[in-house]
Coordinates of C-alpha atoms in Angstrom, one line a residue:
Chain K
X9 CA 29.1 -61.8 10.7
X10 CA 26.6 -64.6 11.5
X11 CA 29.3 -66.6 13.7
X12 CA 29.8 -63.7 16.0
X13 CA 26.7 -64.4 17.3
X14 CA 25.3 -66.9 18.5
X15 CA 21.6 -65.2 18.5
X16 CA 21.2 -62.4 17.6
X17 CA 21.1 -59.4 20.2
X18 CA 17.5 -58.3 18.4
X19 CA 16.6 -62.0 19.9
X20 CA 19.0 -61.9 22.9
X21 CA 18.1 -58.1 24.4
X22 CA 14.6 -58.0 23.3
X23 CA 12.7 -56.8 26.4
X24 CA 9.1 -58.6 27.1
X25 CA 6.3 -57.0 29.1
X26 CA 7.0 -59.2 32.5
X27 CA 10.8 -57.8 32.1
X28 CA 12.5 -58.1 35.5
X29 CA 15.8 -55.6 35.5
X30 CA 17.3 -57.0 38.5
X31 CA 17.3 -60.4 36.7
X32 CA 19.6 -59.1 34.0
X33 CA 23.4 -59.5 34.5
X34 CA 24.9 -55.9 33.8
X35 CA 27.7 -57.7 33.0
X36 CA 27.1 -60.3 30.9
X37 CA 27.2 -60.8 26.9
X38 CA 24.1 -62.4 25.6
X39 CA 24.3 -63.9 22.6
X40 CA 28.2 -62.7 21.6
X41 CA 30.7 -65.4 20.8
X42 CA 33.9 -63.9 21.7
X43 CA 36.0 -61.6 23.8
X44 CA 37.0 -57.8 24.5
X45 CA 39.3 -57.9 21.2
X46 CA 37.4 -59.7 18.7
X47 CA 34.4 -57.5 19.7
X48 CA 36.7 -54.3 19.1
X49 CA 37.4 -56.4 15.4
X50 CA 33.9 -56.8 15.0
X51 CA 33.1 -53.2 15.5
X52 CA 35.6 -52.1 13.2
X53 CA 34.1 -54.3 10.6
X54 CA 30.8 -53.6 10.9
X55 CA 31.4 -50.1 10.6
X56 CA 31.5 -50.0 7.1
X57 CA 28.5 -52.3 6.6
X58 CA 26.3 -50.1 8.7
X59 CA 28.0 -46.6 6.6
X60 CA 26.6 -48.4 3.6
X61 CA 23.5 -49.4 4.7
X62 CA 22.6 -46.2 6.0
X63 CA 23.8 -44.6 2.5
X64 CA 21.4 -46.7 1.1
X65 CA 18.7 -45.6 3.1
X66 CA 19.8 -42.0 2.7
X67 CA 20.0 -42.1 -1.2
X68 CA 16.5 -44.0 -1.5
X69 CA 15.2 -40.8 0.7
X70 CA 16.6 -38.2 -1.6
X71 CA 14.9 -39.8 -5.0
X72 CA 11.9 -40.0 -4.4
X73 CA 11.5 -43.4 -3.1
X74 CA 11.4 -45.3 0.4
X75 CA 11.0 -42.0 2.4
X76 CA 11.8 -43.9 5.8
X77 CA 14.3 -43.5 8.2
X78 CA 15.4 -45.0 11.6
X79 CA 15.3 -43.8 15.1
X80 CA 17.5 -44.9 17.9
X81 CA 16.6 -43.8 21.6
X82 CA 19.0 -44.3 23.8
X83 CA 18.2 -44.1 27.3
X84 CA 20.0 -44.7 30.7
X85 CA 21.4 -44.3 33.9
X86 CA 24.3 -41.6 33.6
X87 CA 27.5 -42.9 32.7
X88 CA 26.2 -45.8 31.0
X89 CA 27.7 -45.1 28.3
X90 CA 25.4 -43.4 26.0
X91 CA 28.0 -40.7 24.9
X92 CA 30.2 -43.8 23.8
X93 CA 27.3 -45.1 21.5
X94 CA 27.0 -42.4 19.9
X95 CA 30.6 -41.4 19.6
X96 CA 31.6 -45.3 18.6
X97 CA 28.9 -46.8 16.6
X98 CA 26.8 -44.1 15.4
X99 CA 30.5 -42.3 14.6
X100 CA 30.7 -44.8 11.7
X101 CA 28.2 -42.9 9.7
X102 CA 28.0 -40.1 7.4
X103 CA 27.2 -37.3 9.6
X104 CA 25.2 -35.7 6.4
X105 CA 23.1 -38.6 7.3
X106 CA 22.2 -38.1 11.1
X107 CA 20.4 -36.4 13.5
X108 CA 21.5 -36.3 16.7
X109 CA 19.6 -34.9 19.8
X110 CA 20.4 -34.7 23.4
X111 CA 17.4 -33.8 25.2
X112 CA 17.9 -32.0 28.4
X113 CA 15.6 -30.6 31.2
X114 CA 12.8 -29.2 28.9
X115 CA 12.7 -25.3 28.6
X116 CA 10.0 -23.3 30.0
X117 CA 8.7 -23.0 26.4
X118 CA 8.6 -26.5 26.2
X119 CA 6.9 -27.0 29.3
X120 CA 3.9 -25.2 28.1
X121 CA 3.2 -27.6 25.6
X122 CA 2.2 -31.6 25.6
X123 CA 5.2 -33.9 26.6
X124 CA 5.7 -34.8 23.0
X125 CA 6.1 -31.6 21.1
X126 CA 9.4 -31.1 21.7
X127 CA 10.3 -34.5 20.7
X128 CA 8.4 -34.6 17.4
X129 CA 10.1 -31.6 16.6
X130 CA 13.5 -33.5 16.8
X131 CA 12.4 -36.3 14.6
X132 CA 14.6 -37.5 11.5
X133 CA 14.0 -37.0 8.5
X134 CA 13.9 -38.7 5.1
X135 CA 16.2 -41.2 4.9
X136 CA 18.2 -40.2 8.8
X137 CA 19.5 -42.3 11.0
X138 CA 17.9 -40.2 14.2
X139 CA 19.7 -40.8 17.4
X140 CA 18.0 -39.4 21.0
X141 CA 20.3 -39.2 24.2
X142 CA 17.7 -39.5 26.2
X143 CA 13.8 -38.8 25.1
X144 CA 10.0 -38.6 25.9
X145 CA 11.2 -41.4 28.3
X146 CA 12.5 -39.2 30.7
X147 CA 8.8 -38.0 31.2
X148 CA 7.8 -41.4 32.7
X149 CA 11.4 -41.5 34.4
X150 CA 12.5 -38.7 36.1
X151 CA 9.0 -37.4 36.1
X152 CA 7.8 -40.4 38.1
X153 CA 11.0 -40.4 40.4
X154 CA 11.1 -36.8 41.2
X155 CA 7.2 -36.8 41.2
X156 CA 6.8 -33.9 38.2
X157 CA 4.0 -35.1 37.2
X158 CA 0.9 -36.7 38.9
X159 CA 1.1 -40.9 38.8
X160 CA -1.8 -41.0 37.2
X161 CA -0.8 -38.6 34.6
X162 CA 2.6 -40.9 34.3
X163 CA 0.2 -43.9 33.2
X164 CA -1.7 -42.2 30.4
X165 CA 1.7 -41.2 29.3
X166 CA 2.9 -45.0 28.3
X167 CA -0.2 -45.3 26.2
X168 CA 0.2 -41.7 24.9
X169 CA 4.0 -43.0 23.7
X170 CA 2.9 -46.3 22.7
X171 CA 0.5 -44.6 20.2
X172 CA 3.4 -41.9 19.7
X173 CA 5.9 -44.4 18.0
X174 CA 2.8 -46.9 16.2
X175 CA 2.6 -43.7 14.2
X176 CA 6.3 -43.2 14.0
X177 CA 6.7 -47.3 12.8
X178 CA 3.4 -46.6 10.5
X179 CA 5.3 -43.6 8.9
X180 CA 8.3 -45.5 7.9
X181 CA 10.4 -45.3 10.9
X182 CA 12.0 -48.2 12.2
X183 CA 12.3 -47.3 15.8
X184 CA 14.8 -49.1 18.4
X185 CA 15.0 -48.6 22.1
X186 CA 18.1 -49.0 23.8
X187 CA 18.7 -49.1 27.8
X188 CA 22.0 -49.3 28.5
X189 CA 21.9 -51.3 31.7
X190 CA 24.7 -50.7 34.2
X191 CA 25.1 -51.9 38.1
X192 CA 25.0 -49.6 41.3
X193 CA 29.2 -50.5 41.8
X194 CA 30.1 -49.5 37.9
X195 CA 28.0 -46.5 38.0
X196 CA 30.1 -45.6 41.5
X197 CA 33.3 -47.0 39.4
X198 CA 33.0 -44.8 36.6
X199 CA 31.7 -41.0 38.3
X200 CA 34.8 -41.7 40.6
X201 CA 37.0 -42.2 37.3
X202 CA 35.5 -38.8 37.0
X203 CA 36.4 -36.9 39.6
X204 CA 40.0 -38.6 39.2
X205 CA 40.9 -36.9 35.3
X206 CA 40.4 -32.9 35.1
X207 CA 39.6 -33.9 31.0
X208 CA 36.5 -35.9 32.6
X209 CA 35.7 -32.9 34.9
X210 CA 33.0 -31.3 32.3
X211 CA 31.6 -34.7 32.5
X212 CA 30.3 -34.5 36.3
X213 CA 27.7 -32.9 37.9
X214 CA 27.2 -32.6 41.5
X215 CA 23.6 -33.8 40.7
X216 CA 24.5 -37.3 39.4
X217 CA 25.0 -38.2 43.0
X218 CA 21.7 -37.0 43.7
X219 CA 20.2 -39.1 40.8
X220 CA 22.6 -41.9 42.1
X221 CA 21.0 -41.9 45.5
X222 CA 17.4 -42.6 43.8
X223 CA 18.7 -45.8 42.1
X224 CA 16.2 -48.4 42.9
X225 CA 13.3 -45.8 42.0
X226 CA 14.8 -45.5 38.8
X227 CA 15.8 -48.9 37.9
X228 CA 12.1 -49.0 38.9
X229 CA 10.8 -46.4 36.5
X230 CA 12.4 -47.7 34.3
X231 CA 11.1 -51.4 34.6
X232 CA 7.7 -50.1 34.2
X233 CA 8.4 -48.1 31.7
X234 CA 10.0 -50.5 29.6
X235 CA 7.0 -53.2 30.8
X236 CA 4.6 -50.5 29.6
X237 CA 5.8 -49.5 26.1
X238 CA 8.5 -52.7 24.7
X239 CA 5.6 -53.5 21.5
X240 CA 6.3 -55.7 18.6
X241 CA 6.4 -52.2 16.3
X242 CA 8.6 -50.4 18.9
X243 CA 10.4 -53.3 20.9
X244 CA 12.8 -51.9 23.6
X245 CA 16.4 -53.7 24.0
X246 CA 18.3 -53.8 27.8
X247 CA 22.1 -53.9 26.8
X248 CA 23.9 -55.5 29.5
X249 CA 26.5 -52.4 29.2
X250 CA 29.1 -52.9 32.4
X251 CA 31.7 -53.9 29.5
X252 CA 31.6 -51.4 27.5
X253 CA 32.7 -53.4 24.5
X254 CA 30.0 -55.6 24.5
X255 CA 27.2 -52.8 24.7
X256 CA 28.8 -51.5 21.9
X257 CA 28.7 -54.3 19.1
X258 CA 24.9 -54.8 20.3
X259 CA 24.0 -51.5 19.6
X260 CA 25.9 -51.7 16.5
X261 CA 24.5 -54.7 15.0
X262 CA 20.8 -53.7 16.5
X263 CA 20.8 -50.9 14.0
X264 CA 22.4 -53.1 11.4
X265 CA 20.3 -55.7 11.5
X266 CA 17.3 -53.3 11.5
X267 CA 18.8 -51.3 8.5
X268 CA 19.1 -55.1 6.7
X269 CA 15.4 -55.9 7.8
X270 CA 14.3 -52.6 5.6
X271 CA 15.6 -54.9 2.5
X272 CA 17.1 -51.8 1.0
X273 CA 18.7 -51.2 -2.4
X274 CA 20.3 -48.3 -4.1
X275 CA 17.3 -46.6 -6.4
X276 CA 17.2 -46.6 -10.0
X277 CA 18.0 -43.5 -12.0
X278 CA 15.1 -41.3 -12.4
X279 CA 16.0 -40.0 -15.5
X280 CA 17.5 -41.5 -19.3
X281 CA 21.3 -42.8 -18.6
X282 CA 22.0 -43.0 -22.3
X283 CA 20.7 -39.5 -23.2
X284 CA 22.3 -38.0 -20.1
X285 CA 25.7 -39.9 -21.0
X286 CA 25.2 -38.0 -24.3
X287 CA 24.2 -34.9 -23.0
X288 CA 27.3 -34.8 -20.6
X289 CA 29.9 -36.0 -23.5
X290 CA 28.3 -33.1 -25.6
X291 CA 29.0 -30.8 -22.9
Chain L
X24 CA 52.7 -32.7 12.0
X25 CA 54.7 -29.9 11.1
X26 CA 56.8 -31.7 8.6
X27 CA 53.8 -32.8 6.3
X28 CA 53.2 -29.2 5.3
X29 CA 55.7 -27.0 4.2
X30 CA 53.1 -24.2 4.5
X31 CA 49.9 -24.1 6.7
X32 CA 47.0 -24.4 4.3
X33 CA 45.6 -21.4 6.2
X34 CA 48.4 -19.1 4.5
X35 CA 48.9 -21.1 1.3
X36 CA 45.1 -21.2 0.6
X37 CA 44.0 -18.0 1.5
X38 CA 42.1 -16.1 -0.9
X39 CA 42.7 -12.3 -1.1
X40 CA 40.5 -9.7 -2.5
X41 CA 42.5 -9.6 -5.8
X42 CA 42.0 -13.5 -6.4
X43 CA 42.0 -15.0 -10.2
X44 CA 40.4 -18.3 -9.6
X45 CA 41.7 -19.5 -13.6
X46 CA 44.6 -19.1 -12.0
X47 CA 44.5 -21.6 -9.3
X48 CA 45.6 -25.2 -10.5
X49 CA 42.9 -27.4 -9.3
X50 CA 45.4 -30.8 -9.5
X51 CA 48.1 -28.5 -7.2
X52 CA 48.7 -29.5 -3.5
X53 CA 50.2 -26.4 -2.0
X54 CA 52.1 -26.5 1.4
X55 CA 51.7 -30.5 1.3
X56 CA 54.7 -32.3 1.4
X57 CA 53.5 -35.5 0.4
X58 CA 52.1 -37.8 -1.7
X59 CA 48.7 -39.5 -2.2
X60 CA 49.7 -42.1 0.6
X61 CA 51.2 -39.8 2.6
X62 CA 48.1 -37.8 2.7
X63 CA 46.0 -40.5 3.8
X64 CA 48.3 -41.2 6.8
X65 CA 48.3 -37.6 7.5
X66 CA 44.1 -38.2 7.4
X67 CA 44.2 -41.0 9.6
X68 CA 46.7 -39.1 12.4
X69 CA 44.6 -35.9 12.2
X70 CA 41.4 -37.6 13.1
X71 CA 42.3 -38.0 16.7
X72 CA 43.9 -34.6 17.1
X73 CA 40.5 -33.0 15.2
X74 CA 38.5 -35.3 17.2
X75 CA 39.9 -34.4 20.6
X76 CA 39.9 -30.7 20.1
X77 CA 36.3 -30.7 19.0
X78 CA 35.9 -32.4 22.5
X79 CA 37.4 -29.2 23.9
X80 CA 35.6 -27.2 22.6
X81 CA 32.1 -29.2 23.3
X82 CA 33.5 -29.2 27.1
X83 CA 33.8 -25.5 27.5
X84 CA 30.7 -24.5 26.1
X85 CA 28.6 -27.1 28.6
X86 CA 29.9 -25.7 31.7
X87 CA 29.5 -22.2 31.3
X88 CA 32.8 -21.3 29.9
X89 CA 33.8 -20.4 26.6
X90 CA 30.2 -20.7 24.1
X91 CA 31.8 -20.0 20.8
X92 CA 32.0 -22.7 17.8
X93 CA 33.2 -23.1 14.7
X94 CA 31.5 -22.7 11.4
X95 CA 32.6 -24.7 8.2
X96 CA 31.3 -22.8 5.0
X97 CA 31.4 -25.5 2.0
X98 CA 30.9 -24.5 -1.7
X99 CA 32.1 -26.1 -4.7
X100 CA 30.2 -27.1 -8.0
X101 CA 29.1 -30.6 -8.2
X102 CA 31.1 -33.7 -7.6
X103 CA 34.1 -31.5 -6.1
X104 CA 34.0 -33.5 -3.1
X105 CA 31.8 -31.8 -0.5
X106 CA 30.3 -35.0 0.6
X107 CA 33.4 -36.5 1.2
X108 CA 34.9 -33.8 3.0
X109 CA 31.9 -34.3 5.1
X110 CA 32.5 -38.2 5.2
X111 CA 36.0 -38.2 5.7
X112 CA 37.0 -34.7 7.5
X113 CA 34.1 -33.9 9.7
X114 CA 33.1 -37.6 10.3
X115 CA 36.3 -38.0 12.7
X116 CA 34.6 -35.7 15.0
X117 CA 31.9 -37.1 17.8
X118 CA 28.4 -36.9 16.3
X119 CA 27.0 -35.1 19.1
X120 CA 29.2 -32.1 18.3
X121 CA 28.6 -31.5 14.9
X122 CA 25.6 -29.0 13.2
X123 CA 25.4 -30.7 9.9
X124 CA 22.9 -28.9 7.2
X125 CA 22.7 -29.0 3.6
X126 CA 21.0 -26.5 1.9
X127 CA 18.8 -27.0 -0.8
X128 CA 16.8 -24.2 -3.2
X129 CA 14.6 -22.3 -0.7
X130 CA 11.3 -23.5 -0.2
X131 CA 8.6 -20.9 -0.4
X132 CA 8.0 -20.4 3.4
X133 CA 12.2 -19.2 3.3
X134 CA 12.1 -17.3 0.0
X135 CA 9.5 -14.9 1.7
X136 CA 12.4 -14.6 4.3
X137 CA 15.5 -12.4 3.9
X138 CA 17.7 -14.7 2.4
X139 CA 20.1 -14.7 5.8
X140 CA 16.7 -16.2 7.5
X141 CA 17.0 -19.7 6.8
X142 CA 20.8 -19.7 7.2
X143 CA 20.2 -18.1 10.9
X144 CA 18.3 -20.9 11.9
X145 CA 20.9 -23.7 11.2
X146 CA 23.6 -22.0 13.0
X147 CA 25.7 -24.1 15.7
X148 CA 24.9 -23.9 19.1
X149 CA 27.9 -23.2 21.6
X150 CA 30.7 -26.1 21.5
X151 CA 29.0 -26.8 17.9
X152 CA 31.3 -27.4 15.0
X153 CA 28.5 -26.2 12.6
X154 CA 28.9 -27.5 8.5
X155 CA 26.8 -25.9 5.8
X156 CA 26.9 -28.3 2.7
X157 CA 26.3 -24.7 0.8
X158 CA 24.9 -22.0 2.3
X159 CA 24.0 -17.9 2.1
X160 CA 26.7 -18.0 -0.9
X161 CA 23.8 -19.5 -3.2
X162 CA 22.6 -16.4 -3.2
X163 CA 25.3 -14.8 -4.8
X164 CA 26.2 -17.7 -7.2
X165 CA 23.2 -19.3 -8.6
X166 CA 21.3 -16.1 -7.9
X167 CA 23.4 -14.6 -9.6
X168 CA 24.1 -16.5 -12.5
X169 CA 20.5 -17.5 -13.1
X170 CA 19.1 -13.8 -12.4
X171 CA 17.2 -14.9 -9.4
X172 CA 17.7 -11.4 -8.1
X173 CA 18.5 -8.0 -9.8
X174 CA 22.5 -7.4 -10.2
X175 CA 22.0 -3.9 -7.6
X176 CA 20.6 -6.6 -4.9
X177 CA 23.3 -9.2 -5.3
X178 CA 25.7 -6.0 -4.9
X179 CA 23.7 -5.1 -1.4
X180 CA 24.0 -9.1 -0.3
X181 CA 27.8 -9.4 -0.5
X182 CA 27.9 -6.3 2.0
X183 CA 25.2 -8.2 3.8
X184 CA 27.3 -11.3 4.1
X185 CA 30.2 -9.9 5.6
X186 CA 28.2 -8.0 8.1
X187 CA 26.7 -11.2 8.6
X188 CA 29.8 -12.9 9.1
X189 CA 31.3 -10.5 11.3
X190 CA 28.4 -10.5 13.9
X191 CA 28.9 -14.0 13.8
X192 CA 33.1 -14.1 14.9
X193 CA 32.0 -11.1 17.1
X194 CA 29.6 -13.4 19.0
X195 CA 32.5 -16.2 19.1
X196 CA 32.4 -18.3 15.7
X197 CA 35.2 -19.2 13.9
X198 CA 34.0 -18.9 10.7
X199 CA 36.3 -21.0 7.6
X200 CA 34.9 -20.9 4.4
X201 CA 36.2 -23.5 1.8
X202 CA 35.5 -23.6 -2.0
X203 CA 36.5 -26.9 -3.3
X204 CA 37.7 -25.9 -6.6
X205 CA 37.6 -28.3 -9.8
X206 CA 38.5 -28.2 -13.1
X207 CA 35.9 -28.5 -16.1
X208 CA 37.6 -31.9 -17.1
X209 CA 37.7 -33.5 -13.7
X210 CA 33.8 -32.5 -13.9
X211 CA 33.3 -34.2 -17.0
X212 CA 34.7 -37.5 -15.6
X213 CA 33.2 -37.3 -11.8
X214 CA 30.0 -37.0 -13.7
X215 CA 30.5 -39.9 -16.0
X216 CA 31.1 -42.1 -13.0
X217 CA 28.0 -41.4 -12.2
X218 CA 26.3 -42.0 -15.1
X219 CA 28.4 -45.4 -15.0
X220 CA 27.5 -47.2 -11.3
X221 CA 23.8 -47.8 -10.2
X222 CA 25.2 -47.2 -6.6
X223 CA 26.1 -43.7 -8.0
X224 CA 22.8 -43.1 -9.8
X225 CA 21.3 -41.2 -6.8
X226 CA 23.9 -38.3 -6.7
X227 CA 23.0 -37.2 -10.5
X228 CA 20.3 -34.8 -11.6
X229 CA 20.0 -34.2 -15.2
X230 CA 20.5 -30.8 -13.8
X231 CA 23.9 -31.0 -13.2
X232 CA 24.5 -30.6 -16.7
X233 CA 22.5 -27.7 -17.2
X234 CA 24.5 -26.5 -14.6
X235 CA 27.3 -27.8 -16.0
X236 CA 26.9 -25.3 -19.0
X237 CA 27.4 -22.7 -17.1
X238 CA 30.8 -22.7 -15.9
X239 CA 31.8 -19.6 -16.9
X240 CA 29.3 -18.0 -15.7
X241 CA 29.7 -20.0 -12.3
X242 CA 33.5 -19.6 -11.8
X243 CA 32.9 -15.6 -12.6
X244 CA 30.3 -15.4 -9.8
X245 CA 33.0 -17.6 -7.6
X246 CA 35.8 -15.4 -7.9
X247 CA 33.3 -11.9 -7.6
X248 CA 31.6 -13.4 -4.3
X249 CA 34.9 -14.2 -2.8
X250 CA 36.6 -11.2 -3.4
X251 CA 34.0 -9.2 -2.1
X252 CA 33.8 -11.5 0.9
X253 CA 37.2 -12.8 2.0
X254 CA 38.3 -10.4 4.9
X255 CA 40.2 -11.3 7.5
X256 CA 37.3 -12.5 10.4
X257 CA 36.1 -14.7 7.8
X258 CA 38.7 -15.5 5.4
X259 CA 37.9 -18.1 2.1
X260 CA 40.3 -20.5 0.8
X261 CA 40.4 -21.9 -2.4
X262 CA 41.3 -25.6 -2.0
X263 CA 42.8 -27.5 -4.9
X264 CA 39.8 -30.5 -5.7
X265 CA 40.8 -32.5 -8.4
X266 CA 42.9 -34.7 -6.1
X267 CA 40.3 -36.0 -3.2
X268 CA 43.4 -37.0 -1.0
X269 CA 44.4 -33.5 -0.8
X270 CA 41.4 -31.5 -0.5
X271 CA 41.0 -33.4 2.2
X272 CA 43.9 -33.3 4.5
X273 CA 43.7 -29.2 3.3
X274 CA 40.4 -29.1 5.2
X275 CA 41.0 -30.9 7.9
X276 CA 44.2 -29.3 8.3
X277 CA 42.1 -26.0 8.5
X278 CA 39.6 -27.2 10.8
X279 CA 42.9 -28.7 13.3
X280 CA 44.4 -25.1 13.0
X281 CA 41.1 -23.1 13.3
X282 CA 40.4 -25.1 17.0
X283 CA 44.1 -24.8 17.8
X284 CA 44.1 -21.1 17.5
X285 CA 41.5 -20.9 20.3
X286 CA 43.3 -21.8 22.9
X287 CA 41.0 -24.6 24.3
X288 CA 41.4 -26.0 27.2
X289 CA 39.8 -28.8 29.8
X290 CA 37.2 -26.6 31.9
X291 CA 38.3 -26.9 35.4
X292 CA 35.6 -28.3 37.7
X293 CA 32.5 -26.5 38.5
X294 CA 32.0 -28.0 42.0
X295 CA 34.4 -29.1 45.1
X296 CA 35.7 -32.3 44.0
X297 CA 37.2 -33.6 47.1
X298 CA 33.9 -33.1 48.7
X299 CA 32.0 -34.7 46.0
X300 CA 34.7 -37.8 46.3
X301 CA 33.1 -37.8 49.6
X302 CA 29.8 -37.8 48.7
X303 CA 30.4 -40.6 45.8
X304 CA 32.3 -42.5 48.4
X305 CA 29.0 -42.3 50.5
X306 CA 26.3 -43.6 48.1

C-alpha cells in the first residue's frame, strides 16, 4: 500500500488549529498517487485489510483483553457524501462489528438533558468500529448558525467536547474526525442530481436549500469548530471530497492506518488447547 | 435468478409443525441448482439485488411511508455458520440499514425482566433490516435443556413467542427465522479448526464442548420450539449447514424474497420538485 501514497492522508488531512477552509481545494487529492481507477483498485484491496483488522480488534474485545474500540465521526455539508462512507468503506466490515448512528434533530427527551447524553449513549462498545453521521458537532454547527443556543454557551461547548473525547481516547478509543469538504457548485451539482432521479427523491429535503443558503456561516461554524477541538488525542481530518473517489480511500485508509497504530494481534487462547483438543476428540 | 433454484428456499425450507429435524440432511442443498461455484456467483449477483431492495425499504420508512422492517431470527449451535451469514449475507447491505445484535446469557438487570424484555429493546426501527445473532429462542433451548426454567413455563413461552411474533408482522415486520442446522460430525471438525489456528482461538470456549455434550438434548429442544412456533406470520426454515456455500445463498435467497414480497417501491417526492429546481437554481 505504501506507494499509493505519497504521505499519508493522517499527515496530508490532519487539520491544525489556524485551519483556513477556504484554503483547502475541495477538489484536490492530497497525498494520493494515482487516478479515479486505481483508487477504486485501492479500495477494493484495502477492504479486506481493514475487515481483518477490525476482526482483530473485535476478537481481542470479546476475550478479555484490549477492551478498545474506534470511533469515526463523520460530519458535513449534506450531500458530501457521508452516506457513501459509510455504505463504501465502512461496508467492508463485519456488520457484527459496528455501530452505526445517524444523529438527527435531538428529541424533546433529549433536549432536556446536557448536549452529550444522547451521544454517550450511542458510543461503541468493546472492540466496535463506531461510526456517527453526524454528532455532538452539530451542537456547535447548526446550533451556532441557526442561533439555538447562546454564543457564549457555543464556546464552553468546544472545551466541554474537547474534554468529552480526552476521556473517550483515555478509555481506549481511538477517535477520528472526518469533514467531508465539498464546494458551494458540487453541493448545487449533486441536490440537482436529486431532484433529476425519483430513486434519489427520499434523498431531498426542501430544507437542504435552506441550509444551502447559510453556506458561509457554516463553512464558518465549522472552521471554528474544527480550530477549537482538532487535538493531538482527537485530531480532526478535512477530506477534500468533490471526487468522491478520493474522499473515499482517505477515509478508508484513515481508519486503517489507525486500526494498524493500535498494534493489534489475535489473543491467545484463554484456556488449555491440548486438553480441550482431547476433550473435543473424546466427545 | 430463477434458474439457480429449482425451488424457492422459502417453500423447500419451510418447517411445518410436524417437522423431524434427524431427518433433515445437513450436507443437502434443496431447490439449488448448482454447485459450490455456482453458489458463490449466485452470492456475488444477489448482493446488489439484496442491497438495493434494503435501500427500498430504508427509503420508505424516512419519508413517512411504509415503517415496516424485516427481522432475521438466527439460531444454530456453534460453528454452524451464523457469523458468516452475518459476514457474507447481511454484510451486502448498507450499514446504516442494518439492526445487528447478538445476544449473550442475560445479565442480571434483564433476567429480572420478562424474558421478551431484552429482546424488545433491540428491535429494528422502521426501514431496519433487524439480525438477532440468537434471540428469545434461548429461552426455550438452553432454558430448556439446562432447566433454567420449570418445563410448565417453557410450555407458556412458546405461546408467548408466537403472540410475540405476531404483534410484531401485525405492526409491519417481516419476521424470517433461520436455524442453521449441522451435523454432530461437521461439529466435531469446525471445532477442531479452532482448536488448530491462533487466529481461530477467540471463537472457542471450553464451553462449547460442554455444550457439545448435549446434542440430543439440544436438537430435541430444536425441533419442540419450532414446531410449536413455525406458523405462517412467522414461519422457520431449517437451512442445510454443513456446506457454508449453501446456507448462504439459502439465506440470502430468503432475505431477497422476504423484501421482494413487499412490494417496495421508490417513495415519490414529498415536496414540488419543479419548484424546488427553482429554488436550487436560485442559490
Amino acid at each position: 500500500m505504501a506507494k499509493t501514497w505519497t504521505t499519508p492522508p493522517s499527515d496530508a488531512l490532519r487539520a491544525s488549529s489556524d485551519l483556513v477552509l477556504a484554503d483547502v481545494d475541495t477538489r484536490s487529492t492530497p497525498g494520493f498517487a494515482g487516478d479515479k481507477a486505481y483508487a477504486a483498485q485501492t479500495l477494493e484491496s484495502g477492504r479486506e485489510a481493514l475487515s481483518e483488522l477490525q476482526e482483530k480488534l473485535f476478537a481481542g474485545s470479546r476475550t478479555g483483553g484490549d477492551r478498545g474500540n474506534v470511533l469515526l465521526v463523520l460530519q458535513a455539508m449534506d450531500t458530501a457524501g457521508k452516506g457513501g462512507i459509510v455504505r463504501h468503506v465502512v461496508g467492508a466490515v463485519d456488520p457484527q462489528g459496528v455501530h452505526h448512528h445517524a444523529f438527527k434533530a435531538p428529541t424533546e427527551d433529549e433536549l432536556a438533558h446536557d448536549f452529550l447524553w444522547r451521544i454517550r449513549r450511542e458510543l461503541p462498545g468493546p472492540g466496535m468500529l463506531g461510526v456517527f453521521d453526524r454528532s455532538h458537532y452539530e451542537d456547535v454547527l447548526i446550533g451556532k448558525v441557526r442561533e439555538l443556543a447562546p454564543l457564549d454557551e457555543i464556546e464552553r461547548r468546544y472545551a466541554q467536547i474537547v474534554e468529552f473525547e480526552d476521556e473517550l481516547v483515555a478509555n481506549g478509543t481511538t477517535v477520528i474526525k472526518v469533514m467531508l469538504h465539498i464546494s458551494f457548485e458540487e453541493q448545487k451539482k449533486r441536490l440537482a442530481e436529486r431532484l433529476e432521479r425519483p430513486d434519489k427523491f427520499w434523498k431531498y429535503s426542501p430544507g437542504d436549500v435552506d441550509e444551502r443558503n447559510l453556506w458561509t456561516d457554516y463553512q464558518g461554524a465549522y472552521e471554528t469548530a474544527i480550530q477549537r477541538t482538532s487535538t493531538d488525542r482527537a485530531p480532526w481530518f478535512v477530506v477534500p471530497a468533490d471526487r468522491k473517489w478520493y474522499a473515499r480511500v482517505a477515509v478508508q485508509r484513515l481508519l486503517i492506518d489507525a486500526l494498524r497504530g493500535r498494534d493489534l494481534s489475535w489473543p491467545p487462547a484463554h484456556f488449555d488447547v491440548e486438553l480441550e483438543k482431547t476433550r473435543l476428540a473424546a466427545s
